[in-house]
CSV table of C-alpha atoms in Angstrom, one decimal:
chain,number,residue,atom,x,y,z
A,198,UNK,CA,-48.6,34.2,80.5
A,199,UNK,CA,-45.1,33.2,79.2
A,200,UNK,CA,-41.8,35.2,80.3
A,201,UNK,CA,-40.5,36.9,77.1
A,202,UNK,CA,-37.2,38.6,76.4
A,203,UNK,CA,-37.1,42.5,76.1
A,204,UNK,CA,-34.2,44.5,75.0
A,205,UNK,CA,-33.8,48.2,75.3
A,206,UNK,CA,-31.2,50.6,76.2
A,207,UNK,CA,-31.1,51.9,79.8
A,208,UNK,CA,-28.9,54.9,80.9
A,209,UNK,CA,-27.0,54.1,77.7
A,210,UNK,CA,-26.1,50.6,78.2
A,211,UNK,CA,-28.0,47.9,76.1
A,212,UNK,CA,-29.9,45.6,78.5
A,213,UNK,CA,-32.2,42.1,77.8
A,214,UNK,CA,-34.8,41.2,80.7
A,215,UNK,CA,-36.9,38.6,80.8
A,216,UNK,CA,-40.4,40.0,81.8
A,217,UNK,CA,-44.1,38.6,82.2
A,218,UNK,CA,-46.9,40.7,80.1
A,219,UNK,CA,-48.3,42.4,83.3
A,220,UNK,CA,-44.9,43.3,84.5
A,221,UNK,CA,-44.4,47.3,84.8
A,222,UNK,CA,-41.5,49.1,83.6
A,223,UNK,CA,-41.2,51.0,87.1
A,224,UNK,CA,-40.6,47.7,88.5
A,225,UNK,CA,-38.2,46.3,86.3
A,226,UNK,CA,-35.9,49.3,86.7
A,227,UNK,CA,-36.5,49.4,90.4
A,228,UNK,CA,-36.4,45.8,91.2
A,229,UNK,CA,-34.7,44.1,88.5
A,230,UNK,CA,-32.3,46.7,87.4
A,231,UNK,CA,-31.5,47.6,91.0
A,232,UNK,CA,-32.0,51.5,89.9
A,233,UNK,CA,-34.2,52.8,92.9
A,234,UNK,CA,-33.8,56.7,92.3
A,235,UNK,CA,-37.0,56.4,90.2
A,236,UNK,CA,-40.0,56.2,92.8
A,237,UNK,CA,-43.2,54.7,93.2
A,238,UNK,CA,-45.5,57.1,94.4
A,239,UNK,CA,-49.5,57.0,93.5
A,240,UNK,CA,-49.2,54.2,90.8
A,241,UNK,CA,-52.2,55.8,89.0
A,242,UNK,CA,-50.4,58.6,87.1
A,243,UNK,CA,-51.3,61.6,89.4
A,244,UNK,CA,-47.8,62.4,91.4
A,245,UNK,CA,-44.9,62.2,88.5
A,246,UNK,CA,-42.6,60.4,91.2
A,247,UNK,CA,-41.8,57.6,88.6
A,248,UNK,CA,-41.1,59.9,85.7
A,249,UNK,CA,-38.3,58.6,83.4
A,250,UNK,CA,-37.2,59.5,79.7
A,251,UNK,CA,-38.4,57.3,76.8
A,252,UNK,CA,-36.9,58.0,73.7
A,253,UNK,CA,-36.1,61.5,75.1
A,254,UNK,CA,-39.7,61.8,76.1
A,255,UNK,CA,-40.8,62.4,79.8
A,256,UNK,CA,-43.2,59.4,80.6
A,257,UNK,CA,-44.6,57.5,83.6
A,258,UNK,CA,-42.8,54.2,84.2
A,259,UNK,CA,-45.9,53.3,86.6
A,260,UNK,CA,-48.1,53.2,83.5
A,261,UNK,CA,-45.8,51.6,81.0
A,262,UNK,CA,-45.7,47.8,80.5
A,263,UNK,CA,-42.3,46.4,80.3
A,264,UNK,CA,-43.0,44.8,77.4
A,265,UNK,CA,-43.6,48.0,75.5
A,266,UNK,CA,-39.8,48.9,76.6
A,267,UNK,CA,-38.9,46.8,73.3
A,268,UNK,CA,-36.1,48.5,71.4
A,269,UNK,CA,-36.6,51.9,73.4
A,270,UNK,CA,-33.8,54.2,75.0
A,271,UNK,CA,-34.7,54.7,78.8
A,272,UNK,CA,-33.0,57.0,80.9
A,273,UNK,CA,-33.4,57.4,84.6
A,274,UNK,CA,-32.1,59.9,87.3
A,275,UNK,CA,-29.4,57.5,87.4
A,276,UNK,CA,-28.1,58.1,83.9
A,277,UNK,CA,-28.2,62.0,84.0
A,278,UNK,CA,-24.5,62.5,85.4
A,279,UNK,CA,-22.0,62.4,82.7
A,280,UNK,CA,-19.0,60.4,82.5
A,281,UNK,CA,-16.6,60.3,85.7
A,282,UNK,CA,-19.8,61.4,87.5
A,283,UNK,CA,-20.3,64.8,86.9
A,284,UNK,CA,-23.7,66.3,87.5
A,285,UNK,CA,-26.3,67.2,85.0
A,286,UNK,CA,-26.5,71.4,85.2
A,287,UNK,CA,-30.0,70.8,86.7
A,288,UNK,CA,-28.8,68.7,89.6
A,289,UNK,CA,-26.1,71.3,90.5
A,290,UNK,CA,-28.9,73.8,90.5
A,291,UNK,CA,-30.8,71.8,92.8
A,292,UNK,CA,-28.0,71.4,95.0
A,293,UNK,CA,-27.2,75.2,95.0
A,294,UNK,CA,-30.8,76.1,95.8
A,295,UNK,CA,-31.3,73.7,98.6
A,296,UNK,CA,-34.3,72.5,96.4
A,297,UNK,CA,-34.5,68.8,98.1
A,298,UNK,CA,-36.6,68.5,101.1
A,299,UNK,CA,-37.6,64.7,101.8
A,300,UNK,CA,-36.0,64.1,98.5
A,301,UNK,CA,-39.1,61.7,97.3
A,302,UNK,CA,-40.4,64.0,94.4
A,303,UNK,CA,-36.5,65.0,93.1
A,304,UNK,CA,-35.8,62.0,90.9
A,305,UNK,CA,-39.1,63.2,88.8
A,306,UNK,CA,-38.8,66.9,89.4
A,307,UNK,CA,-35.7,66.7,87.8
A,308,UNK,CA,-36.4,64.4,84.9
A,309,UNK,CA,-39.4,66.9,83.8
A,310,UNK,CA,-37.0,69.8,84.6
A,311,UNK,CA,-34.4,68.2,82.3
A,312,UNK,CA,-37.2,67.3,79.7
A,313,UNK,CA,-38.3,71.2,79.8
A,314,UNK,CA,-35.1,72.2,79.4
A,315,UNK,CA,-34.3,70.1,76.2
A,316,UNK,CA,-37.7,71.5,74.7
A,317,UNK,CA,-37.5,75.1,75.5
A,318,UNK,CA,-34.0,76.5,76.8
A,319,UNK,CA,-34.3,79.3,79.0
A,320,UNK,CA,-38.1,78.8,80.2
A,321,UNK,CA,-40.1,81.5,82.3
A,322,UNK,CA,-41.4,80.8,85.6
A,323,UNK,CA,-44.6,80.3,84.1
A,324,UNK,CA,-43.4,77.6,81.7
A,325,UNK,CA,-41.8,75.7,84.4
A,326,UNK,CA,-44.7,76.1,86.6
A,327,UNK,CA,-47.2,74.6,84.0
A,328,UNK,CA,-44.5,71.9,82.8
A,329,UNK,CA,-44.0,70.5,86.4
A,330,UNK,CA,-48.0,70.7,87.0
A,331,UNK,CA,-48.0,66.9,87.2
A,332,UNK,CA,-45.0,66.3,89.6
A,333,UNK,CA,-46.1,66.7,93.1
A,334,UNK,CA,-44.1,67.7,96.4
A,335,UNK,CA,-45.9,67.0,99.3
A,336,UNK,CA,-42.8,69.1,101.5
A,337,UNK,CA,-44.7,71.9,99.1
A,338,UNK,CA,-41.2,73.2,98.3
A,339,UNK,CA,-42.1,74.3,94.8
A,340,UNK,CA,-40.5,77.7,95.0
A,341,UNK,CA,-36.6,76.3,95.1
A,342,UNK,CA,-37.4,73.6,92.6
A,343,UNK,CA,-38.9,76.2,90.0
A,344,UNK,CA,-35.8,78.4,90.6
A,345,UNK,CA,-33.6,75.9,90.1
A,346,UNK,CA,-34.7,74.9,86.8
A,347,UNK,CA,-35.0,78.6,85.7
A,348,UNK,CA,-31.0,79.1,87.0
A,349,UNK,CA,-30.1,75.7,85.4
A,350,UNK,CA,-32.0,77.1,82.1
A,351,UNK,CA,-29.8,80.4,82.1
A,352,UNK,CA,-26.5,78.6,83.1
A,353,UNK,CA,-27.1,76.3,80.1
A,354,UNK,CA,-27.6,79.3,77.6
A,355,UNK,CA,-24.9,81.5,79.0
A,356,UNK,CA,-22.5,78.3,78.4
A,357,UNK,CA,-23.6,78.3,74.9
B,209,UNK,CA,-60.5,53.9,97.2
B,210,UNK,CA,-56.9,53.8,96.5
B,211,UNK,CA,-56.0,52.3,99.7
B,212,UNK,CA,-58.2,49.1,99.1
B,213,UNK,CA,-56.0,48.7,95.8
B,214,UNK,CA,-52.5,47.7,95.1
B,215,UNK,CA,-51.5,50.1,92.5
B,216,UNK,CA,-47.8,48.9,92.8
B,217,UNK,CA,-48.3,45.8,90.5
B,218,UNK,CA,-50.5,45.0,87.9
B,219,UNK,CA,-52.5,42.0,89.4
B,220,UNK,CA,-54.6,40.5,86.3
B,221,UNK,CA,-52.5,38.1,84.0
B,222,UNK,CA,-53.2,38.7,80.3
B,223,UNK,CA,-51.5,37.9,77.2
B,224,UNK,CA,-49.7,40.9,74.8
B,225,UNK,CA,-49.1,41.3,71.6
B,226,UNK,CA,-47.9,44.2,69.3
B,227,UNK,CA,-48.7,43.7,65.7
B,228,UNK,CA,-46.9,45.6,63.0
B,229,UNK,CA,-49.9,46.1,61.1
B,230,UNK,CA,-53.5,47.5,61.3
B,231,UNK,CA,-54.6,44.2,59.3
B,232,UNK,CA,-52.9,42.3,61.9
B,233,UNK,CA,-54.6,44.3,64.9
B,234,UNK,CA,-57.9,43.8,63.0
B,235,UNK,CA,-57.5,40.3,62.7
B,236,UNK,CA,-56.8,39.8,66.2
B,237,UNK,CA,-59.4,42.1,67.5
B,238,UNK,CA,-61.9,40.1,65.6
B,239,UNK,CA,-60.8,36.8,66.9
B,240,UNK,CA,-60.7,37.8,70.5
B,241,UNK,CA,-63.8,40.3,70.7
B,242,UNK,CA,-64.9,41.5,74.0
B,243,UNK,CA,-61.8,39.3,75.7
B,244,UNK,CA,-59.4,41.7,74.3
B,245,UNK,CA,-58.5,45.3,74.9
B,246,UNK,CA,-56.4,47.7,72.8
B,247,UNK,CA,-53.8,49.5,74.6
B,248,UNK,CA,-52.8,53.4,73.0
B,249,UNK,CA,-51.1,55.3,75.8
B,250,UNK,CA,-52.1,53.0,78.6
B,251,UNK,CA,-52.8,56.2,80.8
B,252,UNK,CA,-56.9,54.9,81.5
B,253,UNK,CA,-56.6,51.1,80.6
B,254,UNK,CA,-53.6,50.2,82.8
B,255,UNK,CA,-55.1,52.1,85.9
B,256,UNK,CA,-58.6,50.4,85.3
B,257,UNK,CA,-56.7,47.0,85.2
B,258,UNK,CA,-54.7,48.0,88.5
B,259,UNK,CA,-57.9,48.8,90.1
B,260,UNK,CA,-59.3,45.3,88.7
B,261,UNK,CA,-62.3,46.9,87.0
B,262,UNK,CA,-61.1,45.6,83.7
B,263,UNK,CA,-59.4,42.1,83.3
B,264,UNK,CA,-59.0,41.6,79.5
B,265,UNK,CA,-57.2,38.0,78.6
B,266,UNK,CA,-55.2,40.0,75.7
B,267,UNK,CA,-53.9,43.3,75.4
B,268,UNK,CA,-53.3,44.4,71.6
B,269,UNK,CA,-50.7,47.1,71.6
B,270,UNK,CA,-51.1,49.8,68.9
B,271,UNK,CA,-47.9,51.3,69.2
B,272,UNK,CA,-46.3,49.4,66.3
B,273,UNK,CA,-49.0,51.3,63.8
B,274,UNK,CA,-47.4,54.2,62.4
B,275,UNK,CA,-50.1,54.7,59.8
B,276,UNK,CA,-52.5,55.5,62.7
B,277,UNK,CA,-50.3,58.6,64.1
B,278,UNK,CA,-50.0,61.9,62.7
B,279,UNK,CA,-51.9,65.2,61.6
B,280,UNK,CA,-52.7,65.5,57.8
B,281,UNK,CA,-54.4,68.6,56.5
B,282,UNK,CA,-56.5,68.7,53.2
B,283,UNK,CA,-59.9,69.2,53.3
B,284,UNK,CA,-60.2,70.0,56.6
B,285,UNK,CA,-57.7,67.9,59.1
B,286,UNK,CA,-57.2,64.2,59.8
B,287,UNK,CA,-55.8,63.4,63.1
B,288,UNK,CA,-54.6,59.6,63.4
B,289,UNK,CA,-56.1,58.2,66.7
B,290,UNK,CA,-52.8,57.3,68.0
B,291,UNK,CA,-51.7,60.8,68.1
B,292,UNK,CA,-50.7,61.9,71.2
B,293,UNK,CA,-52.4,64.9,73.1
B,294,UNK,CA,-49.1,66.6,73.0
B,295,UNK,CA,-48.7,66.4,69.6
B,296,UNK,CA,-52.3,67.5,68.9
B,297,UNK,CA,-51.3,70.6,71.4
B,298,UNK,CA,-48.3,71.5,69.6
B,299,UNK,CA,-49.6,71.5,66.0
B,300,UNK,CA,-49.8,74.9,64.5
B,301,UNK,CA,-52.6,73.9,62.1
B,302,UNK,CA,-54.5,72.9,65.1
B,303,UNK,CA,-53.6,76.3,66.9
B,304,UNK,CA,-54.2,78.4,64.0
B,305,UNK,CA,-57.7,76.7,62.7
B,306,UNK,CA,-59.0,74.9,65.7
B,307,UNK,CA,-58.7,76.9,68.5
B,308,UNK,CA,-61.1,75.0,71.0
B,309,UNK,CA,-59.3,71.5,70.2
B,310,UNK,CA,-55.9,73.2,70.9
B,311,UNK,CA,-57.1,74.9,74.2
B,312,UNK,CA,-58.8,71.5,75.3
B,313,UNK,CA,-55.3,69.5,74.4
B,314,UNK,CA,-53.3,72.2,76.4
B,315,UNK,CA,-55.6,72.2,79.7
B,316,UNK,CA,-55.2,68.2,79.6
B,317,UNK,CA,-54.3,66.7,82.5
B,318,UNK,CA,-50.4,66.5,83.0
B,319,UNK,CA,-47.4,67.1,80.6
B,320,UNK,CA,-46.7,63.1,81.3
B,321,UNK,CA,-50.0,62.3,80.4
B,322,UNK,CA,-50.2,64.6,77.5
B,323,UNK,CA,-47.0,62.7,76.2
B,324,UNK,CA,-48.7,59.0,76.8
B,325,UNK,CA,-52.2,59.8,76.1
B,326,UNK,CA,-53.7,59.7,72.4
B,327,UNK,CA,-56.8,61.7,71.2
B,328,UNK,CA,-58.2,58.4,70.1
B,329,UNK,CA,-57.8,56.8,73.3
B,330,UNK,CA,-59.4,59.7,75.2
B,331,UNK,CA,-62.4,59.3,73.1
B,332,UNK,CA,-62.9,55.5,73.3
B,333,UNK,CA,-62.5,55.5,77.1
B,334,UNK,CA,-65.6,57.9,76.7
B,335,UNK,CA,-65.5,59.6,80.2
B,336,UNK,CA,-68.3,62.0,80.5
B,337,UNK,CA,-65.5,64.6,81.4
B,338,UNK,CA,-62.9,63.8,78.7
B,339,UNK,CA,-61.6,67.3,77.7
B,340,UNK,CA,-61.4,66.6,73.9
B,341,UNK,CA,-64.9,65.7,73.3
B,342,UNK,CA,-66.6,68.8,73.5
B,343,UNK,CA,-63.7,70.7,71.8
B,344,UNK,CA,-64.4,68.1,68.8
B,345,UNK,CA,-68.3,67.8,69.1
B,346,UNK,CA,-68.6,71.8,68.5
B,347,UNK,CA,-66.0,71.3,65.4
B,348,UNK,CA,-68.2,68.8,63.9
B,349,UNK,CA,-65.9,66.0,64.1
B,350,UNK,CA,-66.3,62.6,62.8
B,351,UNK,CA,-64.5,59.6,63.7
B,352,UNK,CA,-63.5,56.8,61.2
B,353,UNK,CA,-64.0,53.2,62.5
B,354,UNK,CA,-62.6,50.0,61.1
B,355,UNK,CA,-63.0,46.5,61.0
B,356,UNK,CA,-61.7,43.6,59.0
B,357,UNK,CA,-64.8,43.6,56.9
B,358,UNK,CA,-64.5,47.7,55.9
B,359,UNK,CA,-65.1,51.0,57.6
B,360,UNK,CA,-67.5,53.6,58.9
B,361,UNK,CA,-67.6,57.1,59.7
B,362,UNK,CA,-69.7,58.1,62.6
B,363,UNK,CA,-70.5,61.9,63.8
B,364,UNK,CA,-68.9,62.3,66.9
B,365,UNK,CA,-72.3,63.3,68.5
B,366,UNK,CA,-73.5,59.8,68.0
B,367,UNK,CA,-70.6,58.1,69.1
B,368,UNK,CA,-70.9,58.4,72.9
B,369,UNK,CA,-73.7,56.0,74.8
B,370,UNK,CA,-72.8,56.4,78.3
B,371,UNK,CA,-70.2,56.4,80.5
B,372,UNK,CA,-67.5,54.3,79.2
B,373,UNK,CA,-69.5,53.2,76.7
B,374,UNK,CA,-69.7,54.0,72.8
B,375,UNK,CA,-71.2,52.7,69.7
B,376,UNK,CA,-67.6,50.8,69.0
B,377,UNK,CA,-68.5,47.0,68.2
B,378,UNK,CA,-66.4,44.6,69.4
B,379,UNK,CA,-63.4,44.2,67.0
B,380,UNK,CA,-63.7,47.6,65.7
B,381,UNK,CA,-61.0,50.3,65.9
B,382,UNK,CA,-60.7,53.8,65.8
B,383,UNK,CA,-58.8,55.0,62.8
B,384,UNK,CA,-58.9,58.7,62.7
B,385,UNK,CA,-60.7,61.8,63.9
B,386,UNK,CA,-61.6,64.2,61.2
B,387,UNK,CA,-62.6,67.8,61.2
B,388,UNK,CA,-64.2,69.8,58.3
B,389,UNK,CA,-62.4,73.2,57.2
B,390,UNK,CA,-63.7,76.2,59.4
B,391,UNK,CA,-65.4,78.7,57.0
B,392,UNK,CA,-64.6,82.3,57.1
B,393,UNK,CA,-65.9,84.1,59.7
B,394,UNK,CA,-65.2,81.1,62.6
B,395,UNK,CA,-64.0,81.5,66.3
B,396,UNK,CA,-63.8,78.8,68.7
B,397,UNK,CA,-62.8,78.3,72.2
B,398,UNK,CA,-62.4,76.0,75.2
B,399,UNK,CA,-62.8,76.6,78.9
B,400,UNK,CA,-62.7,74.2,81.9
B,401,UNK,CA,-62.6,74.6,85.4
B,402,UNK,CA,-60.8,71.9,87.8
B,403,UNK,CA,-59.6,72.1,91.3
B,404,UNK,CA,-55.9,72.3,90.1
B,405,UNK,CA,-54.9,72.6,86.5
B,406,UNK,CA,-53.6,68.9,86.3
B,407,UNK,CA,-57.0,67.7,88.0
B,408,UNK,CA,-60.1,66.1,85.8
B,409,UNK,CA,-62.6,68.8,84.8
B,410,UNK,CA,-65.5,69.7,87.6
B,411,UNK,CA,-66.9,71.2,84.4
B,412,UNK,CA,-65.6,72.1,80.7
B,413,UNK,CA,-67.1,73.7,78.0
B,414,UNK,CA,-66.6,74.2,74.2
B,415,UNK,CA,-68.3,76.5,71.7
B,416,UNK,CA,-67.8,77.8,67.8
B,417,UNK,CA,-69.4,80.7,66.6
B,418,UNK,CA,-69.4,81.6,62.6
B,419,UNK,CA,-70.1,85.6,62.4
B,420,UNK,CA,-71.1,87.7,59.4
B,421,UNK,CA,-70.6,91.3,60.6
B,422,UNK,CA,-72.8,91.5,63.8
B,423,UNK,CA,-74.9,88.2,63.1
B,424,UNK,CA,-74.1,84.6,64.3
B,425,UNK,CA,-74.7,82.6,61.5
B,426,UNK,CA,-74.0,79.2,63.3
B,427,UNK,CA,-73.2,78.0,66.5
B,428,UNK,CA,-72.2,75.2,68.5
B,429,UNK,CA,-72.1,74.8,72.1
B,430,UNK,CA,-70.8,71.5,74.3
B,431,UNK,CA,-70.0,70.7,77.7
B,432,UNK,CA,-68.2,67.8,79.5
B,433,UNK,CA,-68.7,66.5,83.1
B,434,UNK,CA,-72.3,67.5,83.3
B,435,UNK,CA,-74.3,64.4,82.0
B,436,UNK,CA,-73.5,60.9,81.2
B,437,UNK,CA,-72.1,61.7,78.0
B,438,UNK,CA,-70.3,65.0,76.7
B,439,UNK,CA,-73.4,66.9,75.6
B,440,UNK,CA,-74.4,69.3,72.9
B,441,UNK,CA,-77.0,72.2,74.0
B,442,UNK,CA,-79.1,72.4,71.1
B,443,UNK,CA,-81.5,75.1,72.7
B,444,UNK,CA,-78.8,77.3,73.6
B,445,UNK,CA,-77.1,77.2,70.2
B,446,UNK,CA,-80.7,78.0,68.4
B,447,UNK,CA,-80.9,80.7,71.0
B,448,UNK,CA,-78.2,82.5,69.2
B,449,UNK,CA,-78.3,81.4,65.5
B,450,UNK,CA,-79.4,84.1,63.2
B,451,UNK,CA,-79.1,86.8,65.9
B,452,UNK,CA,-76.8,89.6,66.7
B,453,UNK,CA,-73.7,88.5,69.1
B,454,UNK,CA,-72.7,90.2,72.4
B,455,UNK,CA,-72.9,89.8,76.1
B,456,UNK,CA,-76.3,89.8,76.6
B,457,UNK,CA,-77.2,87.4,73.9
B,458,UNK,CA,-74.2,84.9,75.2
B,459,UNK,CA,-75.8,85.4,78.9
B,460,UNK,CA,-79.3,84.3,77.7
B,461,UNK,CA,-77.3,81.3,76.0
B,462,UNK,CA,-75.5,80.4,79.1
B,463,UNK,CA,-78.5,80.5,81.2
B,464,UNK,CA,-80.1,78.1,78.8
B,465,UNK,CA,-77.0,75.8,78.9
B,466,UNK,CA,-76.7,75.7,82.6
B,467,UNK,CA,-80.5,74.9,82.9
B,468,UNK,CA,-80.1,71.9,80.0
B,469,UNK,CA,-77.3,70.0,81.7
B,470,UNK,CA,-78.0,67.4,84.0
B,471,UNK,CA,-75.0,67.5,86.6
B,472,UNK,CA,-74.4,65.0,89.5
B,473,UNK,CA,-72.7,65.5,92.6
B,474,UNK,CA,-69.5,63.8,93.3
B,475,UNK,CA,-66.1,64.1,94.9
B,476,UNK,CA,-65.0,66.7,92.7
B,477,UNK,CA,-68.1,69.3,93.0
B,478,UNK,CA,-71.5,69.6,93.6
B,479,UNK,CA,-74.4,69.5,91.1
B,480,UNK,CA,-75.2,73.0,92.1
B,481,UNK,CA,-71.6,74.4,91.7
B,482,UNK,CA,-71.2,72.7,88.3
B,483,UNK,CA,-74.6,74.2,87.1
B,484,UNK,CA,-73.4,77.5,88.4
B,485,UNK,CA,-69.7,77.4,86.6
B,486,UNK,CA,-71.0,75.8,83.5
B,487,UNK,CA,-73.1,79.2,82.7
B,488,UNK,CA,-69.9,81.5,83.5
B,489,UNK,CA,-67.4,79.5,81.3
B,490,UNK,CA,-70.1,79.2,78.2
B,491,UNK,CA,-70.3,82.7,78.6
B,492,UNK,CA,-66.9,83.5,78.6
B,493,UNK,CA,-65.9,81.0,75.9
B,494,UNK,CA,-68.7,82.5,73.6
B,495,UNK,CA,-67.1,86.2,74.2
B,496,UNK,CA,-63.8,84.9,73.1
B,497,UNK,CA,-65.3,82.6,70.3
B,498,UNK,CA,-66.9,85.8,68.9
B,499,UNK,CA,-63.8,88.1,68.9
B,500,UNK,CA,-61.7,85.3,67.1
B,501,UNK,CA,-64.6,85.1,64.9
B,502,UNK,CA,-64.4,88.7,64.3
B,503,UNK,CA,-60.6,88.6,63.8
B,504,UNK,CA,-60.9,86.7,60.5
B,505,UNK,CA,-59.6,83.6,59.3
B,506,UNK,CA,-61.1,80.1,60.6
B,507,UNK,CA,-60.4,79.5,63.9
């Protein structure tokens, strides 16, 4: 099982890393790239804590082989803030609504919420709840999380 | 079960290849046979490998094979095996013409799994609970299987042989799923019961009716999570075909379906619950499909 070089873009930066075929993308992001915002929750695709964007689509980094990231564009929670550290409107909405309790699900929730807003500006509450159905909050603070996505959608629409 | 397993890393070691053409995939698959596994979305295979229930020496990625992706209409519909569940769910053609498949893909697990998982992967994994299987069974789907030697078309009803088992031979690859054009007066529907919406089905059902006025001229009923394989219920279909549609007939067919299934009790539901719920969702799916069939056009 030989190491191989894999090249991808991580939060806008070109990266080249050496991985084994059984290395998971999640562990490369957390352990090699030291970006620990993306969480390891269940490891079997049920909790959504490890959600990142690959080529703009929300996927589970715990079920993605690192070798498969060749040529892909990966964005993690650390990559959402703009130049100079300005937070994404969805991150602002989480702060405004106090939508963070223990915080473990927050990166996955924000990556899913961002993916939804990119697909469906101004989603309804039902659309938000449906889209977030695979991201679990064991503090059960869903109401303020859902409200944050709705608020960010409304704010972005008003800014357009 | 999960506590005994380390899902943080992938323990088994394997070689990884990502061919750029289907012929390369077929050559590798033929050379390595049962020691190789194909990876599509990876949402089933990698979990099995983390649990150390599967330990292939070679993992062959299908991600580089563009011809396995996409939905093409013509005489019916051809869906590439690597088309994601999310893309099937989002297809306007599928929503208009094959409502049962649209609903099965919409009800599928979580958005992340829909984005990663593929139609071919869901079928080849051959879970008795696979959401797309009952829908495709009632739509008379066929699957196109290919090796370096040539291809064959298999009716989906002949594809599953047991939990996790199919007629796929070593080195054989699923290329696409084909659906016949729905005739006039067709209506279909899919319903699923699960503990929470993102969960695997406790029981799911798909139906398709062809309607001529008040008469049912053709009918399909299939269920998932109720037997070792997704199951067509021929006796319930026969009870409807040629007769008039309506709640009484649908309740009779639903009772037959509930009798014919062979559910087990497991962590998700008891056999008795599955039997009861199967009857309810078959009745409701028949009612919905009947209404859709009356609205004209193929659905």
